[in-house]
Tab-separated table of C-alpha atoms in Angstrom:
chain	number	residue	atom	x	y	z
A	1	UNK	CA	-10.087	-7.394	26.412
A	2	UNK	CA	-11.819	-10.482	26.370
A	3	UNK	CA	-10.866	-12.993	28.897
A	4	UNK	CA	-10.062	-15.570	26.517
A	5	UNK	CA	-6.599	-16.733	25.081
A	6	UNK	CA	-5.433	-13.997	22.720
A	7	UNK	CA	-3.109	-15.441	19.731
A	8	UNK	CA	-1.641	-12.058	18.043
A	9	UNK	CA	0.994	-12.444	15.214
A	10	UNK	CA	2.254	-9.174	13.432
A	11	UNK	CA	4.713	-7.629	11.513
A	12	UNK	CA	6.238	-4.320	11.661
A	13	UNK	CA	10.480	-3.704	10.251
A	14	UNK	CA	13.003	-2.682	11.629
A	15	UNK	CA	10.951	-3.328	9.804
A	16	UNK	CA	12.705	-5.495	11.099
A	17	UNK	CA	8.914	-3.123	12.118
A	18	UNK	CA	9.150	-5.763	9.317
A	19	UNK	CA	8.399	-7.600	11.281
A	20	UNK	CA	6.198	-10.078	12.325
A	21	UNK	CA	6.173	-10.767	15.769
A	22	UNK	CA	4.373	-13.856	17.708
A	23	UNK	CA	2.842	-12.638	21.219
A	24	UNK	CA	-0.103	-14.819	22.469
A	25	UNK	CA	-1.802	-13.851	26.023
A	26	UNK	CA	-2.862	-15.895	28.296
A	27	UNK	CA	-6.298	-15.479	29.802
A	28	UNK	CA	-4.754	-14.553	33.367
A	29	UNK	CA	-3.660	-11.495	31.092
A	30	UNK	CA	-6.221	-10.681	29.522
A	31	UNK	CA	-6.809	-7.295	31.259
A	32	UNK	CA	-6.942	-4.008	29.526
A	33	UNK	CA	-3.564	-2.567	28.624
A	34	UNK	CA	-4.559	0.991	29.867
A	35	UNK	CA	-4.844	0.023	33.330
A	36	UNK	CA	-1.301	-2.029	33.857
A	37	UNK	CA	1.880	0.114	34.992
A	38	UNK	CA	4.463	0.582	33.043
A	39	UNK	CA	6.714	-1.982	33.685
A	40	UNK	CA	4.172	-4.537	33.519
A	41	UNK	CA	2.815	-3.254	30.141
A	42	UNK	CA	6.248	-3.446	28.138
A	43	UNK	CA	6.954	-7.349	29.925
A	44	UNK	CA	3.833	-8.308	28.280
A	45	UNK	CA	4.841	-6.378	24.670
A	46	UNK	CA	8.252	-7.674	24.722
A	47	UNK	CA	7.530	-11.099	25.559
A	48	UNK	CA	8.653	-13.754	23.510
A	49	UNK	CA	5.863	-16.466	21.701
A	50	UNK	CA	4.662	-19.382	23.624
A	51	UNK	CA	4.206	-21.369	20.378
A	52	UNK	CA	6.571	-20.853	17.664
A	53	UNK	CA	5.779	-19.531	14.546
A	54	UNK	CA	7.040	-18.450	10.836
A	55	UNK	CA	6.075	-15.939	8.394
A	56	UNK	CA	7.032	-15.182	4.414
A	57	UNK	CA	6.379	-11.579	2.744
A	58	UNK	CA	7.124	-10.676	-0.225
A	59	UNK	CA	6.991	-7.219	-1.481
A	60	UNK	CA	7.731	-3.902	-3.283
A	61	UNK	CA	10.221	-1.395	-1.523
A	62	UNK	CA	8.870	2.356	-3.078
A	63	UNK	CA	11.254	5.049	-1.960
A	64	UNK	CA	11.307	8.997	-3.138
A	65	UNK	CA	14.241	11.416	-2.105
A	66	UNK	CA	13.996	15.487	-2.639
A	67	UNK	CA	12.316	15.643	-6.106
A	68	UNK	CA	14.448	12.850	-7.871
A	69	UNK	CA	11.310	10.470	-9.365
A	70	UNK	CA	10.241	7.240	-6.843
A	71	UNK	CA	12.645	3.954	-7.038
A	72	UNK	CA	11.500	0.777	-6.610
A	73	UNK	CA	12.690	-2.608	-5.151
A	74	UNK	CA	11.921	-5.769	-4.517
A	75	UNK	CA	12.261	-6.824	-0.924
A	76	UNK	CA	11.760	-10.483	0.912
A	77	UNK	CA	11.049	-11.241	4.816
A	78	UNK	CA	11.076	-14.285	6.081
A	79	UNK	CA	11.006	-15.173	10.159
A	80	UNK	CA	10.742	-17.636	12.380
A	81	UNK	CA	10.144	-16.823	16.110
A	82	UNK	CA	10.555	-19.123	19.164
A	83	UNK	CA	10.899	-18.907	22.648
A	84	UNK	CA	14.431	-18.119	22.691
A	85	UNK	CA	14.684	-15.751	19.511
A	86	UNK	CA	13.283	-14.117	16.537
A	87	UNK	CA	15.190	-15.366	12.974
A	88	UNK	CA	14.553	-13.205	10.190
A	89	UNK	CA	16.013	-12.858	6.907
A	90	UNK	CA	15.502	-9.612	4.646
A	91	UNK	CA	16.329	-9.751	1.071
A	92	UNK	CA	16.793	-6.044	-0.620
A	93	UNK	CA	16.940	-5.889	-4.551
A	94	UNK	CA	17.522	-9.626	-4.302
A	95	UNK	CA	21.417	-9.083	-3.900
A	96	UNK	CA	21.087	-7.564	-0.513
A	97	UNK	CA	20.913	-10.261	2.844
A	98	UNK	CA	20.513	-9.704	5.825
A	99	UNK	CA	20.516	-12.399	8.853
A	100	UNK	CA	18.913	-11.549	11.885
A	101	UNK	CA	18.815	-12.678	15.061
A	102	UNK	CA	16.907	-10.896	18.405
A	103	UNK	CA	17.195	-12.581	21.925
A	104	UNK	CA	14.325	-11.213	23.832
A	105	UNK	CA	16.284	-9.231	26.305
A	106	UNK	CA	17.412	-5.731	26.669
A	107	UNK	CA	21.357	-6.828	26.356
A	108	UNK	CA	22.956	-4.665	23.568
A	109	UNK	CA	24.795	-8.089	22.633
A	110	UNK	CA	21.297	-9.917	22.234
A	111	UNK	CA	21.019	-8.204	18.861
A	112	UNK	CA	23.025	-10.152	15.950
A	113	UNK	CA	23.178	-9.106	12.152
A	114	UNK	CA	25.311	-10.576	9.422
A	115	UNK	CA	25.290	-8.587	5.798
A	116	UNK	CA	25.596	-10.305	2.330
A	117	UNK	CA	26.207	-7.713	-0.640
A	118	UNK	CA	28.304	-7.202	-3.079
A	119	UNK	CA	30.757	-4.229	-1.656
A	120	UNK	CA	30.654	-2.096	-5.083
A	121	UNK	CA	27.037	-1.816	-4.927
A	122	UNK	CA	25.357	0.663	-2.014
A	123	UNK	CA	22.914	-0.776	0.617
A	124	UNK	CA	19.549	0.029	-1.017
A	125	UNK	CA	17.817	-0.565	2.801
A	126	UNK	CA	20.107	2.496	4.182
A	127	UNK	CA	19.387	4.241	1.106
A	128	UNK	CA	15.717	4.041	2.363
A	129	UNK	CA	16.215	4.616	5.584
A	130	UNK	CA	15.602	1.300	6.806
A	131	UNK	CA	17.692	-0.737	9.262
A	132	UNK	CA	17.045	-4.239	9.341
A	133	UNK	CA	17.240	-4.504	12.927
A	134	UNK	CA	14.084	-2.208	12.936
A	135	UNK	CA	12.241	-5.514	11.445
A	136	UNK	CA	12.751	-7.487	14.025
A	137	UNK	CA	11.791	-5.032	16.594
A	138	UNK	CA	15.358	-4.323	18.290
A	139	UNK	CA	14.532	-0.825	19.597
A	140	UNK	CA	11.893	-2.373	22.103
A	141	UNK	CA	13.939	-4.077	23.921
A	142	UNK	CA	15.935	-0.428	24.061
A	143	UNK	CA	15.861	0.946	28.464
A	144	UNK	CA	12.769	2.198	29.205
A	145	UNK	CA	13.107	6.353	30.469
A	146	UNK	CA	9.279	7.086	30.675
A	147	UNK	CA	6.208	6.948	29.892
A	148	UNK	CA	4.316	10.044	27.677
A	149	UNK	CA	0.651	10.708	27.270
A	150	UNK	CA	-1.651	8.729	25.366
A	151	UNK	CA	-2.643	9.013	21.853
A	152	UNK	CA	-4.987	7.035	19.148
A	153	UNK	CA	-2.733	5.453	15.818
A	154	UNK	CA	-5.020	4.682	13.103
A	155	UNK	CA	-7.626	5.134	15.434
A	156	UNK	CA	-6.162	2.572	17.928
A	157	UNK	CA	-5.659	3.802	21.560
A	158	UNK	CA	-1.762	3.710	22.338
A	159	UNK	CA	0.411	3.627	25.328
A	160	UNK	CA	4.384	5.922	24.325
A	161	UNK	CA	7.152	4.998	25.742
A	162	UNK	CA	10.442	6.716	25.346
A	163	UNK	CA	13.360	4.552	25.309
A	164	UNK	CA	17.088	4.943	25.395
A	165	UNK	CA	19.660	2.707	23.077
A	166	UNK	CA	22.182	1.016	24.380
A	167	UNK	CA	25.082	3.479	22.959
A	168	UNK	CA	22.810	6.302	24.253
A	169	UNK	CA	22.686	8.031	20.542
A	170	UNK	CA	19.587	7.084	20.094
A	171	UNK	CA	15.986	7.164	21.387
A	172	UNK	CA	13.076	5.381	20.026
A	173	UNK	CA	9.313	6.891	20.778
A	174	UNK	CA	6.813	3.820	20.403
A	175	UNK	CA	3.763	4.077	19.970
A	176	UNK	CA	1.829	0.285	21.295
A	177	UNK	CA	-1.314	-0.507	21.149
A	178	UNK	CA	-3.320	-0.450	24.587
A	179	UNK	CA	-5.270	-3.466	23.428
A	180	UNK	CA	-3.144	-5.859	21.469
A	181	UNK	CA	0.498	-4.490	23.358
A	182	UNK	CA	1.522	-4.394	19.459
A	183	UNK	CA	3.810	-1.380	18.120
A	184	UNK	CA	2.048	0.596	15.701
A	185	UNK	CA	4.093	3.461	15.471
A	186	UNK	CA	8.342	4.690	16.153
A	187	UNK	CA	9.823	7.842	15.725
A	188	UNK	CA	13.647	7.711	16.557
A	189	UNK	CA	15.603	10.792	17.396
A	190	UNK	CA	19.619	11.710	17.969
A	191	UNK	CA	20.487	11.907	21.608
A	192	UNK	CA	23.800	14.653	22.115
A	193	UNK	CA	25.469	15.254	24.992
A	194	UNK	CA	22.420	13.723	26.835
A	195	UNK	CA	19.882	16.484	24.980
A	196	UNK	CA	17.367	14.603	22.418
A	197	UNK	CA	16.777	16.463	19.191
A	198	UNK	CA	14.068	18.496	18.726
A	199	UNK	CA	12.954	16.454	15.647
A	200	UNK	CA	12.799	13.292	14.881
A	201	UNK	CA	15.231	11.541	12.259
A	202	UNK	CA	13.277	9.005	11.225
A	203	UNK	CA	9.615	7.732	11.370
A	204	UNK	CA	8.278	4.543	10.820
A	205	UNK	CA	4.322	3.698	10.794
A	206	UNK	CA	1.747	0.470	10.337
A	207	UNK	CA	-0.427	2.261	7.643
A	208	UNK	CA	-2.334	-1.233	6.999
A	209	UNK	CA	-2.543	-4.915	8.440
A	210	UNK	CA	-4.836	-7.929	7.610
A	211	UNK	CA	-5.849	-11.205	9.516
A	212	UNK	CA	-4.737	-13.984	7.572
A	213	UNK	CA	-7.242	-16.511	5.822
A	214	UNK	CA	-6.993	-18.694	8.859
A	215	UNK	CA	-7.714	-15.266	10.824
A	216	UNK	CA	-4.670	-16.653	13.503
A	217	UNK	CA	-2.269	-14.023	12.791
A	218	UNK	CA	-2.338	-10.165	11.964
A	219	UNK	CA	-0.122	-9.572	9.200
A	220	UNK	CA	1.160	-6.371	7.891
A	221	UNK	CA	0.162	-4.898	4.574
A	222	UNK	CA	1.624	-1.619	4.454
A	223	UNK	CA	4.479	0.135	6.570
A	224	UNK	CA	5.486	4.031	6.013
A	225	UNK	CA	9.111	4.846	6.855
A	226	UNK	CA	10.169	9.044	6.578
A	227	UNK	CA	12.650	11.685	7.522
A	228	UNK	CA	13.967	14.657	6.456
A	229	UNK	CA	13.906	15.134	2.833
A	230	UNK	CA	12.551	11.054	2.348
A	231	UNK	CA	9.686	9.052	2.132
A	232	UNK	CA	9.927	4.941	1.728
A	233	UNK	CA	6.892	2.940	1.825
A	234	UNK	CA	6.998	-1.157	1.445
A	235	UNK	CA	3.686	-3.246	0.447
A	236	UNK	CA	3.519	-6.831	1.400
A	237	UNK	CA	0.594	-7.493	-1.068
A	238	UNK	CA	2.124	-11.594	-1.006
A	239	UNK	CA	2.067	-13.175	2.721
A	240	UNK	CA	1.824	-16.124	4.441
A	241	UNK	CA	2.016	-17.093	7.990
A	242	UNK	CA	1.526	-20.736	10.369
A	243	UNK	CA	2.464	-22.584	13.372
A	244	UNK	CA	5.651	-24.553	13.384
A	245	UNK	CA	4.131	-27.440	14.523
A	246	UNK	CA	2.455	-27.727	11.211
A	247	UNK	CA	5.649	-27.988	9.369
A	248	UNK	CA	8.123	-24.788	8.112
A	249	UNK	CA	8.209	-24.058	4.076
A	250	UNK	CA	11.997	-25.050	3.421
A	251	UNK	CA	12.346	-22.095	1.013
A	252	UNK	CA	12.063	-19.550	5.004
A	253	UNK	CA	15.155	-18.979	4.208
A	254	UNK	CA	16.848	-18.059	1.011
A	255	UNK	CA	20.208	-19.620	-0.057
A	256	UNK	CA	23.041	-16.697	0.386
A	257	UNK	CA	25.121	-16.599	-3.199
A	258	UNK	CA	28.800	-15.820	-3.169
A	259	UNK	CA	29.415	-12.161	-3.842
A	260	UNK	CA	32.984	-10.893	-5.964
């Protein structure tokens, strides 16, 4: 890397890797990736922004099960991160809300979500096999186990790390890039008895990203989400993305309505 100040904003999701996330590096850290130990290499991927920072996506949810035809949905993201916490609202079929909040710490009890649906209807996210904590990048903050053997995603070279949830149900292989300590890649698998299965449940990828017109943040375009007998993928083609010190839209967040 170059030793100058890196400003990196992204979104993955839970998307939630959905996510845009606010990391800038300061030039003290501007070392390659590859060549920091573990430890020192997730501190610098989890760490939270030094300026804060909002983003807006708007996009199309396309999701095919077995051989039924593909549905598709509307879905919103909008997130604000500071050095505290990452906000984030996702909106699913525009009757489905979701308020987020991550603490950047690896405390089970640092990750909050409030849901806003009408009961009768079912969660089109799970239907998907999203979680909106995946947005908003939960599972990093997950206890680190160990470290696996490099690999390129989308021919970026990429530190794995295998990490343990907080129930212990659950582990989350991420893929992050050596370069910009951004996750490009997750595949989560059940944990039994202490035994992690063979396969993994779920998958979730970065198939696309673009700088924004400003070229100040990374934003993502496309994000691929599969598992057995599923395939989801979500296009942001509609994004936007600034500094907070500039001024927040007011619409960030969309107004909840009252569900019967």
């Amino acid at each position: 890397m170059q030793n100058r100040l890196y400003r990196i904003s992204y979104l993955l999701c839970s998307v939630s890797l959905v996510f845009m996330t606010s990391w800038n590096l300061k030039a003290e850290d501007a070392v390659p990736g590859a060549k920091l130990d573990a430890s020192e290499f997730l501190k610098i991927s989890r760490r939270p922004p030094l300026e804060e920072s909002w983003a807006k996506m708007q996009g199309e949810i396309s999701h095919k099960r077995g051989t039924s035809d593909t549905i598709k949905y509307p879905i919103y993201l909008g997130i604000r991160f500071t050095p505290e916490r990452t906000l984030a609202q996702v909106v699913a079929n525009k009757n489905e809300f979701y308020n987020i909040g991550q603490s950047y710490s690896d405390k089970p009890e640092n990750t909050s979500i409030i849901v806003n649906r009408p009961e009768k209807d079912k969660s089109v996210l799970a239907d998907c096999g999203i979680r909106p904590e995946d947005l908003t990048l939960s599972f990093l903050y997950w206890s680190f186990q160990k470290e696996l053997k490099s690999e390129e995603v989308i021919g970026c070279p990429c530190r794995i790390f295998q990490l343990l949830s907080p129930d212990k149900k659950e582990s989350a292989i991420v893929y992050i890039s050596s370069q910009y300590f951004l996750p490009l890649k997750v595949e989560w698998f059940k944990v039994s008895n202490g035994k992690e299965s063979a396969d993994p449940d779920r998958t979730l990828e970065i198939k696309s990203f673009k700088k924004d017109p400003d070229e100040k943040f990374y934003l993502v375009y496309t994000l691929g989400i599969f598992g057995p007998g599923f395939r989801t993928k979500i296009d942001f083609p509609e994004s936007s993305a600034g500094y907070s010190q500039n001024g927040v839209p007011p619409e960030l967040f969309q107004k909840i309505p009252e569900f019967k």
